Structures are given as structure tokens and as C-alpha cells.
Amino acid sequence: MNFIQTRGCDDKKPASVTFSQAILSPIASFGGLYVPETLPELGNEFLNKHLNSSYKELASDLLNRFEIDIEQSVIDEALNLYDKFDDSNNPVPVVKVKEDLYVSELYHGPTRAFKDMALQPFGSILSSVAQKKNDNYLILAATSGDTGPAALETFKNKKNIQVVCLYPANGTSDVQRLQMVTEDASNLKVIGIKGNFDDAQSALKNLLASKSFEDALNEKNISLSAANSVNFGRIIFQIIYHIHNYLELVRQDVIKIGEKVYLNVPSGNFGNVLGGYYAMLMGLPVEKLIIASNENNILTRLIQTGVYDMRDQDLILTTSPAMDILKSSNVERVLYGLYGAERTRELMNDLDTKKIYILTSDELSKLQEIFVADYCTDDEGKEYIKTTFENGYLMDPHTATCFKAYESCATKNIPTIIYSTAEWTKFSPVIANALTGEEDTQDIVALESISKTANVEIPSMINELFSKKIVHDSVIEKENIEEEILKFL
């Protein structure tokens, strides 16, 4: 399978590339992204075939259907990392919360967030490709809290790989920050920036497109790639669990193969729901994709009105910080799928230059055939955390945003799968406040409070963070990022 470009080809890059080329150099012509030229068709036959398959067997077959240019032994080694999750037989449990509502728990990996589902195998494959080429790579990651820890975990001490992770200095939870700044490996650099996630992501994309930065790296014999979901190597692994979740509902006798479900995803950079979008295009029976936002509800407005408007829009710091994003990179891949490369380039140019684009009524209709959306305030989210806990289920504030969208967007006789993207341990002060009313508690105090209230253990990898040595203490102005990276290299 080849990969083509969302904004068309500028003749400086090949018109199409292989999977390994796309993951090594993820930014395409005109600043666009890579997408599959075609998608494999996965009908009922594929679903029936995997009704009794393990997660790894399902993943391996799906990757083979994409015909990616990666040796099977490398794929197998990457997928074996799922054995290190809480339950090697089922790395993604799907739990019934109430009638017609199920939660897919994507956080059972080493950093307790859904980014492990993609970054664990992706990191293994990318480093294997780099070693095979005998090239040295700098991997850039910008994080709103969960990509960073997962990227650092997967790439630490990998040969031929150095990683720089950018995070907003005051924009993550204490646990997320500690997961990054305590990672002790010589090939890792963590940089806090004075700004928000959009600043970090813009810096990453600017560096990926910068000729002067590329030249500086070339002098050091280093090539450049990225671990954010701009990299399709992340997205391909995020398609798998949507199919797994559907099969889990079949296994639980909730649905029969061919019956439709809602996929209800808390959305920031749009990579998670993009996996569901591709699964739907490939034949997974999906009624609609439900987009859940927080008070940074730019995606809700896009899907409801067809207008993506960042003018005079300040980022709001919420209790679901991984979704505190205004410029969602992966929406571009949906624009391409619906409207083609020429229109996508036009829309993205408008967003880059005018901070707004407006879909036509026909374009909006196409979007609304696939997506519905709503947003959830912090106070509403905390109320959902409280009432859902009282009914026997403990969840984090990102998952809570989905409950509002479930109530407003889903037809109740069609099962809904909500995507739980982080364990409660990642955002304990918010959850403690929701459950007991306690305010301004530090993470360690809140963790202990919830552990006692909910009678759950704090995982050892979280508990140990508070006694680990701080290795990375850089906090800089965003204008100094390039200088700081080159100093590290």
C-alpha cells in the first residue's frame, strides 16, 4: 500500500510513498499529512474470522491487509509489547456501565493512558526501521499530557533514536509532568514551554517544515520524524481497537455481526476518532461517530455549523487538559477523505492565514452523515464522575465528557462505546474534588483519597513517581525551542 498527500503534491516530494517512508518523514507537501491511497475492505467475513482471535492476532491481520512494507518479524515483536499490559489476553477491556452503554478502557499500558496502544508498537517499528537504514533519527513529540510519557517510554534507550518532547509547562497534571521529567535515558530530552499545547504543536510542525533546522540536523547526520498523531504510524494502530471493541460487544451478546454501534470519543487532536473513521470506511458497522469536547468546543462547532473559527479564540484550561486544543491536526485527514486534496489545501490555507474556514452546505452535510458532536463543561463533567461512581464505575474527566455527548447524540436502542483514554490516577485532584468536594489537593494527596474512597490500589508505576529524581528541568520561551534542541543534540 502507498500513502498520498492531503494537500496534493508540490513536486519536491514523491507523489506517493511507502508506509516506512511516511512514518520516517510524516509531513507531506504544502505542510500536509500522509493518508492511505486506498483502504482495505473489512466486511462481515473479516469480523467473523476474528470473533475468537486475540488482540494481537486481530492487529497482525489488519496490518497485513494494509500491506505495509515492514517485515512480519518486526510487526510480531512490536505487537508482543501488548503482553506487558495489565491483561496480556485482553489489553483493552470493554466494560458495561449501563444499558446500551459500554466503556472501552484504553489505559492499561505502562503509562496509564490510551497513547500506549499506538506508541508502544509504533516506537518499536520506527526504531527498527531506523536501525535497518543505519540512520540516526530525532523524534519530536508535542504533548498535552499523554503522548509525551508514552513516547518517552517507548523510545528510551532505543538505538539510532533521540527524542525531544515539548509540553506546556503549566498545562499537564502533576502525574503526567512527573512521568516525563523523571525519565532517565541519555537519548531523551524533555522541554517545558511557556505556552499551551497549540504553541507546542505549532513549534513541532514548524520545525518539521523548517529548511534551516533540517540543514542543522543534516550537519549532524540526523534525520527528523515525529511521534504525534500527524504520523500515520500512530493512526494505523488506533484503527485496531475500534474493531476489537465491536467484536467484544458481539462476544458479550450485546450485538450480532452487522448491527451498528455508536463510537463516542473524547477528542482533542482527533487521532483517536480518526481511527474509528477509517474503521468505518473499511466496513465496521458504525451508526455515527460521536465527538465529545470540553469547553474548547471548536470541534463541536465545526460539526454543528461547518465553521472552524480560531479568531479571537483563547485556549481555555479545563479539567480535561489532554483535550485543551484548538487546532486539531487530524481533522485535515477527514477533510481530504470527504473533499479531496485541492479543497483541503484551500481550507487549511484559510485556517493558517485567516484562522477560519467555512464549509459549504453540501460539505457540511457530508460531514454530518458521519459525525455528531456535543461538549461538556467542567462542572458537568465532575457531576458525571460523581453519579457514575455512585453507580459503580470510576472514570477520569476526559471519559466524563462522553457522557454528555451520549445523552444528547445517541439513540438509546443502539449500543454506544465510550472511549476511556486515561486511568483515574492521571487526573486525581479533579476526581477527588468531584467525589468528595476537596479542593486544591496535590496529586499524591488526591490519589490516596480516591484509593481510600473507591477501595482501589494506586498502581506502583504511579506511586513511584513521587520519589523519583527530576532529570529534566528546562522551561523555556517557545522562541528558544530550536536552540535548546540543537544544544541537546
XYZ file of C-alpha atoms in Angstrom:
489
model
C 0.000 0.000 0.000
C 1.165 3.515 -0.805
C 0.448 6.752 1.014
C -0.534 10.012 -0.657
C -0.764 13.637 0.486
C -3.734 15.545 1.891
C -2.846 18.838 0.176
C -1.598 17.409 -3.114
C 1.981 17.117 -4.310
C 4.399 20.041 -4.679
C 6.778 18.008 -6.911
C 9.508 18.360 -4.258
C 8.259 15.158 -2.613
C 7.246 11.916 -4.340
C 3.573 11.726 -5.327
C 3.248 8.606 -3.162
C 5.423 6.900 -0.554
C 5.586 3.598 1.313
C 4.474 3.186 4.920
C 8.056 3.251 6.196
C 8.748 6.451 4.258
C 5.570 8.046 5.635
C 6.447 7.269 9.245
C 10.052 8.413 8.886
C 9.073 11.754 7.259
C 5.465 12.410 8.280
C 4.968 15.939 6.909
C 3.855 15.951 3.278
C 3.758 18.611 0.535
C 2.484 22.090 1.433
C 2.616 21.140 5.134
C 0.014 18.418 4.685
C -0.184 14.854 6.008
C 0.013 11.354 4.574
C -3.080 9.177 4.139
C -3.534 5.690 2.656
C -4.123 5.734 -1.106
C -6.728 3.009 -0.630
C -8.183 1.269 2.398
C -8.643 -2.494 2.790
C -12.276 -3.621 2.854
C -13.207 -5.438 6.045
C -16.639 -6.914 5.686
C -18.539 -9.335 7.889
C -16.209 -12.110 6.738
C -13.254 -10.361 8.425
C -15.248 -9.776 11.615
C -16.421 -13.378 11.756
C -12.872 -14.601 11.167
C -11.655 -12.709 14.241
C -14.532 -13.357 16.601
C -12.323 -15.651 18.679
C -8.961 -14.061 17.853
C -6.629 -12.488 20.374
C -5.958 -8.758 20.165
C -2.523 -9.455 18.653
C -3.955 -11.812 16.012
C -6.517 -9.192 15.006
C -3.827 -6.490 14.882
C -1.443 -8.610 12.828
C -4.083 -9.459 10.235
C -5.196 -5.830 9.943
C -1.624 -4.638 9.385
C -1.201 -7.342 6.745
C -4.354 -6.112 4.982
C -2.688 -2.692 4.737
C 0.294 -4.416 3.071
C 2.789 -2.186 4.872
C 6.449 -2.599 3.953
C 7.503 -3.910 7.377
C 8.779 -7.470 7.924
C 6.422 -9.773 9.787
C 9.078 -10.464 12.443
C 9.271 -6.714 13.208
C 5.468 -6.483 13.394
C 5.331 -9.517 15.709
C 7.970 -8.033 18.012
C 6.060 -4.752 18.166
C 2.725 -6.424 18.904
C 4.292 -8.554 21.636
C 4.533 -5.344 23.693
C 0.799 -5.715 24.364
C 1.778 -8.693 26.540
C 3.110 -6.173 29.085
C -0.319 -4.579 29.572
C -2.380 -5.394 32.680
C -4.014 -8.400 30.997
C -1.954 -9.857 28.168
C -5.007 -11.760 26.926
C -7.152 -8.644 26.716
C -5.236 -5.343 26.706
C -8.481 -3.391 26.070
C -11.351 -4.447 28.356
C -14.838 -3.293 27.337
C -16.983 -2.779 30.434
C -20.756 -2.391 30.663
C -21.699 0.755 32.595
C -25.432 0.756 31.933
C -27.935 -0.484 29.363
C -26.623 0.209 25.856
C -23.524 1.995 27.232
C -20.073 0.386 27.314
C -16.645 1.789 28.144
C -13.540 0.756 26.241
C -10.644 1.050 28.704
C -7.639 2.030 26.637
C -5.343 2.889 29.563
C -3.977 -0.451 30.758
C -0.467 0.061 29.392
C 2.752 1.268 31.058
C 1.890 4.994 31.203
C -1.804 4.506 32.062
C -3.198 6.319 29.015
C -4.517 5.382 25.592
C -1.406 6.649 23.795
C 0.326 3.394 24.810
C -1.991 1.480 22.461
C -0.298 3.068 19.456
C 3.036 4.335 20.702
C 4.272 1.069 22.193
C 4.232 -0.841 18.873
C 4.904 2.255 16.751
C 8.083 3.085 18.680
C 9.348 -0.453 18.231
C 8.700 -0.385 14.468
C 10.161 3.086 13.912
C 13.384 2.287 15.755
C 13.677 -0.994 13.851
C 13.336 0.848 10.514
C 15.939 3.434 11.591
C 18.398 0.712 12.589
C 17.848 -1.171 9.333
C 18.632 2.013 7.375
C 21.542 2.686 9.756
C 20.291 6.268 10.071
C 20.005 8.412 13.179
C 16.632 9.999 13.856
C 15.406 12.832 16.026
C 11.806 12.136 17.047
C 9.823 15.215 18.023
C 6.751 14.967 20.226
C 4.437 17.727 21.401
C 2.122 16.705 24.192
C -0.901 17.916 26.089
C -0.029 15.310 28.687
C -0.302 11.721 27.473
C 1.666 11.491 24.212
C 4.841 12.638 25.983
C 5.055 9.923 28.649
C 4.091 7.228 26.131
C 6.641 8.407 23.541
C 9.435 8.637 26.102
C 8.582 5.198 27.463
C 8.636 3.523 24.058
C 11.789 5.218 22.710
C 14.031 5.302 25.785
C 17.441 3.708 25.184
C 16.479 2.756 21.605
C 19.413 2.681 19.188
C 19.575 5.308 16.416
C 16.839 7.356 18.107
C 16.864 10.604 20.077
C 13.644 12.127 21.356
C 12.685 15.686 22.240
C 9.335 16.115 23.957
C 7.668 19.543 24.232
C 4.957 20.126 26.823
C 3.112 23.221 28.138
C 4.777 23.929 31.494
C 1.509 24.590 33.330
C -0.784 22.544 31.115
C -0.495 18.958 32.393
C -1.339 17.142 35.601
C 1.431 16.556 38.152
C 1.474 12.850 37.336
C 1.832 13.499 33.599
C 4.619 16.008 34.197
C 6.466 13.654 36.562
C 6.155 10.800 34.066
C 8.104 12.965 31.620
C 10.632 14.859 33.716
C 11.788 11.767 35.654
C 12.535 9.660 32.536
C 16.260 8.989 32.823
C 17.760 7.947 29.482
C 20.538 9.711 27.627
C 18.612 9.772 24.332
C 15.681 11.738 25.802
C 15.153 15.477 26.279
C 12.008 16.954 27.844
C 11.343 20.676 27.449
C 8.620 22.650 29.178
C 7.499 25.696 27.222
C 5.829 28.868 28.407
C 2.630 28.475 26.440
C -0.165 25.998 25.716
C -0.400 22.790 23.717
C -1.238 24.605 20.486
C 2.043 26.520 20.908
C 3.920 23.248 21.387
C 2.233 21.607 18.394
C 2.826 24.661 16.170
C 6.512 24.631 17.152
C 6.732 20.941 16.263
C 5.114 21.423 12.833
C 7.298 24.482 12.121
C 10.439 22.510 12.943
C 9.315 19.596 10.768
C 8.908 22.032 7.858
C 11.997 24.194 8.588
C 14.774 24.065 5.984
C 17.321 25.684 8.335
C 16.548 23.167 11.092
C 16.818 20.317 8.585
C 20.192 21.645 7.429
C 21.437 21.890 11.024
C 20.405 18.271 11.608
C 21.995 17.130 8.347
C 25.323 18.509 9.566
C 24.975 16.111 12.498
C 23.825 13.234 10.221
C 20.416 13.218 11.876
C 17.033 12.898 10.126
C 13.757 14.176 11.535
C 10.472 12.469 12.374
C 7.587 12.903 14.805
C 5.681 10.816 17.335
C 2.499 12.885 17.304
C -0.612 11.670 15.547
C 0.441 13.667 12.481
C 2.392 10.424 11.943
C 0.240 7.743 10.326
C 2.293 5.152 12.165
C 0.271 6.191 15.206
C -3.080 6.187 13.437
C -2.775 2.683 11.957
C -2.576 1.204 15.469
C -5.569 3.294 16.563
C -7.802 1.638 13.977
C -7.363 -1.760 15.613
C -9.048 -1.195 18.960
C -12.228 0.163 17.355
C -12.633 -3.177 15.578
C -11.699 -5.059 18.765
C -14.347 -3.170 20.740
C -17.042 -4.049 18.228
C -16.063 -7.719 18.413
C -16.131 -7.528 22.218
C -19.796 -6.463 22.098
C -20.509 -9.406 19.809
C -18.711 -11.716 22.261
C -20.778 -10.271 25.117
C -24.009 -10.985 23.167
C -24.852 -7.287 23.019
C -24.993 -7.191 19.208
C -24.783 -9.536 16.251
C -22.216 -9.014 13.489
C -23.616 -6.441 11.072
C -25.574 -4.471 13.695
C -24.450 -0.875 14.187
C -22.948 0.888 17.198
C -22.007 4.437 18.137
C -18.336 5.215 18.787
C -18.179 8.052 21.315
C -14.690 9.565 21.568
C -13.274 12.396 23.717
C -11.488 14.451 21.104
C -8.591 16.877 21.102
C -6.168 16.313 18.234
C -8.686 13.974 16.520
C -6.342 11.000 16.158
C -8.391 8.658 18.338
C -11.662 9.207 16.495
C -9.817 9.206 13.161
C -9.042 5.539 13.791
C -12.791 4.972 14.143
C -13.432 6.953 10.952
C -11.066 4.710 9.000
C -12.557 1.577 10.577
C -15.995 2.803 9.499
C -14.777 3.419 5.920
C -13.289 -0.074 5.910
C -16.647 -1.624 6.742
C -17.091 -1.588 10.520
C -20.840 -1.180 11.170
C -20.970 2.268 12.812
C -24.121 4.386 13.092
C -22.265 7.642 13.797
C -19.005 8.820 15.311
C -19.790 10.973 18.351
C -17.274 13.723 19.082
C -17.106 14.761 22.743
C -15.341 18.046 23.502
C -14.685 20.094 26.607
C -15.203 23.865 26.779
C -12.653 24.242 23.976
C -15.561 23.232 21.781
C -14.184 24.170 18.379
C -14.847 20.653 17.031
C -18.461 20.718 18.218
C -18.975 23.999 16.385
C -17.339 22.637 13.227
C -19.603 19.594 13.129
C -22.749 21.506 14.040
C -22.197 24.596 11.858
C -19.445 23.817 9.320
C -17.287 26.678 10.597
C -13.799 26.158 12.049
C -13.103 29.507 13.696
C -9.996 30.233 15.776
C -10.273 34.037 15.535
C -10.221 35.731 18.929
C -10.346 32.274 20.476
C -8.254 31.816 23.599
C -7.498 28.331 24.797
C -9.399 27.536 27.999
C -7.558 25.493 30.626
C -10.023 22.814 31.703
C -10.150 19.782 33.973
C -9.657 17.580 30.871
C -6.339 19.090 29.714
C -5.453 16.484 27.072
C -8.388 17.937 25.094
C -7.320 21.569 25.542
C -6.588 22.017 21.843
C -7.875 24.492 19.283
C -6.050 23.332 16.135
C -6.813 19.638 15.730
C -4.273 18.226 13.292
C -6.122 15.111 12.211
C -9.299 16.866 11.077
C -7.275 17.506 7.921
C -7.304 13.804 7.085
C -11.120 13.780 7.254
C -11.290 16.907 5.052
C -9.171 15.077 2.499
C -11.336 11.958 2.667
C -14.531 13.950 2.117
C -13.477 16.795 -0.187
C -10.157 15.883 -1.847
C -6.670 17.399 -1.881
C -7.339 20.699 -3.667
C -10.183 21.705 -1.340
C -8.233 20.514 1.714
C -5.286 22.717 0.789
C -7.643 25.659 0.346
C -9.332 25.092 3.710
C -6.066 24.578 5.593
C -4.519 27.665 3.974
C -7.524 29.654 5.189
C -7.045 28.272 8.695
C -3.313 29.047 8.671
C -3.685 32.574 7.289
C -7.152 33.729 8.413
C -7.697 31.393 11.406
C -11.050 30.353 9.948
C -12.530 28.159 7.253
C -16.167 27.696 6.267
C -17.619 24.577 4.682
C -20.352 24.790 2.061
C -23.777 23.403 2.948
C -23.083 20.301 0.817
C -19.720 19.785 2.551
C -21.356 20.144 5.965
C -24.000 17.567 5.015
C -21.258 15.089 4.115
C -19.538 15.719 7.470
C -22.783 15.304 9.416
C -23.535 11.974 7.728
C -20.598 10.595 9.729
C -20.159 12.795 12.826
C -22.305 14.278 15.573
C -20.907 16.290 18.464
C -21.501 17.953 21.806
C -19.349 19.479 24.514
C -19.227 19.191 28.283
C -18.360 21.855 30.858
C -16.028 21.142 33.780
C -18.906 21.241 36.262
C -20.995 18.884 34.141
C -18.027 16.539 33.835
C -17.498 16.406 37.595
C -21.179 15.644 38.088
C -20.912 12.735 35.635
C -17.831 11.466 37.513
C -19.742 11.598 40.801
C -23.003 9.989 39.656
C -21.249 7.326 37.580
C -19.045 6.447 40.574
C -22.152 6.154 42.744
C -23.418 3.650 40.171
C -20.199 1.642 40.466
C -17.778 2.993 37.842
C -14.705 5.192 38.398
C -13.548 7.306 35.447
C -11.337 10.237 34.546
C -12.524 13.701 33.390
C -11.878 13.062 29.678
C -14.106 9.989 29.720
C -16.744 12.048 31.538
C -17.149 14.407 28.573
C -18.505 11.472 26.574
C -21.468 11.022 28.915
C -22.889 14.412 27.947
C -22.495 13.562 24.244
C -24.063 10.133 24.854
C -27.152 11.737 26.352
C -27.563 14.329 23.605
C -26.355 12.493 20.466
C -27.063 8.773 20.772
C -30.278 6.890 20.004
C -30.657 4.767 23.094
C -31.583 1.479 21.388
C -28.206 1.437 19.592
C -25.258 0.482 21.843
C -22.670 3.190 22.458
C -18.973 2.533 23.058
C -17.308 5.294 25.065
C -13.523 5.545 24.882
C -11.813 5.931 28.239
C -8.466 7.478 27.402
C -6.795 7.712 30.807
C -6.800 5.968 34.159
C -8.166 7.845 37.166
C -4.613 8.171 38.511
C -3.639 10.692 35.830
C -6.143 13.337 36.987
C -6.740 12.549 40.632
C -7.284 16.112 42.007
C -10.249 16.629 39.666
C -11.753 13.255 40.554
C -11.207 13.773 44.289
C -12.969 17.125 44.001
C -15.863 15.508 42.168
C -16.212 12.675 44.682
C -15.564 14.417 47.996
C -15.507 18.167 47.305
C -11.884 18.538 48.407
C -10.104 21.387 46.609
C -6.554 22.299 45.575
C -5.162 18.935 46.608
C -1.811 17.799 45.281
C -1.825 14.659 43.159
C -0.311 12.444 45.851
C -2.944 13.502 48.413
C -5.765 13.106 45.913
C -4.529 9.676 44.830
C -4.592 8.450 48.399
C -8.035 9.977 48.969
C -9.531 8.254 45.914
C -7.786 4.994 46.737
C -9.496 5.033 50.123
C -12.887 6.276 48.880
C -13.096 3.871 45.940
C -11.170 0.992 47.542
C -8.748 0.788 44.607
C -4.983 0.433 44.615
C -2.662 3.068 43.218
C -0.549 1.331 40.544
C 3.109 1.068 41.520
C 4.321 2.925 38.393
C 2.278 5.951 39.540
C 3.180 5.744 43.231
C 6.905 5.572 42.483
C 6.872 8.841 40.505
C 6.771 10.992 43.618
C 10.113 9.728 44.901
C 11.967 9.675 41.570
C 14.667 12.205 40.732
C 13.785 15.106 38.428
C 16.042 14.717 35.367
C 14.618 17.359 33.012
C 14.014 20.827 34.453
C 14.124 23.016 31.309
C 11.262 25.522 30.957
C 11.836 27.987 28.134
C 10.182 30.557 25.885
C 8.765 28.946 22.740
C 11.055 31.125 20.589
C 14.076 29.292 22.050
C 12.976 25.730 21.267
C 15.195 25.181 18.228
C 18.274 26.472 20.052
C 17.551 24.228 23.047
C 17.123 21.144 20.846
C 20.347 21.738 18.950
C 22.161 22.217 22.250
C 20.878 18.815 23.404
C 21.951 17.141 20.158
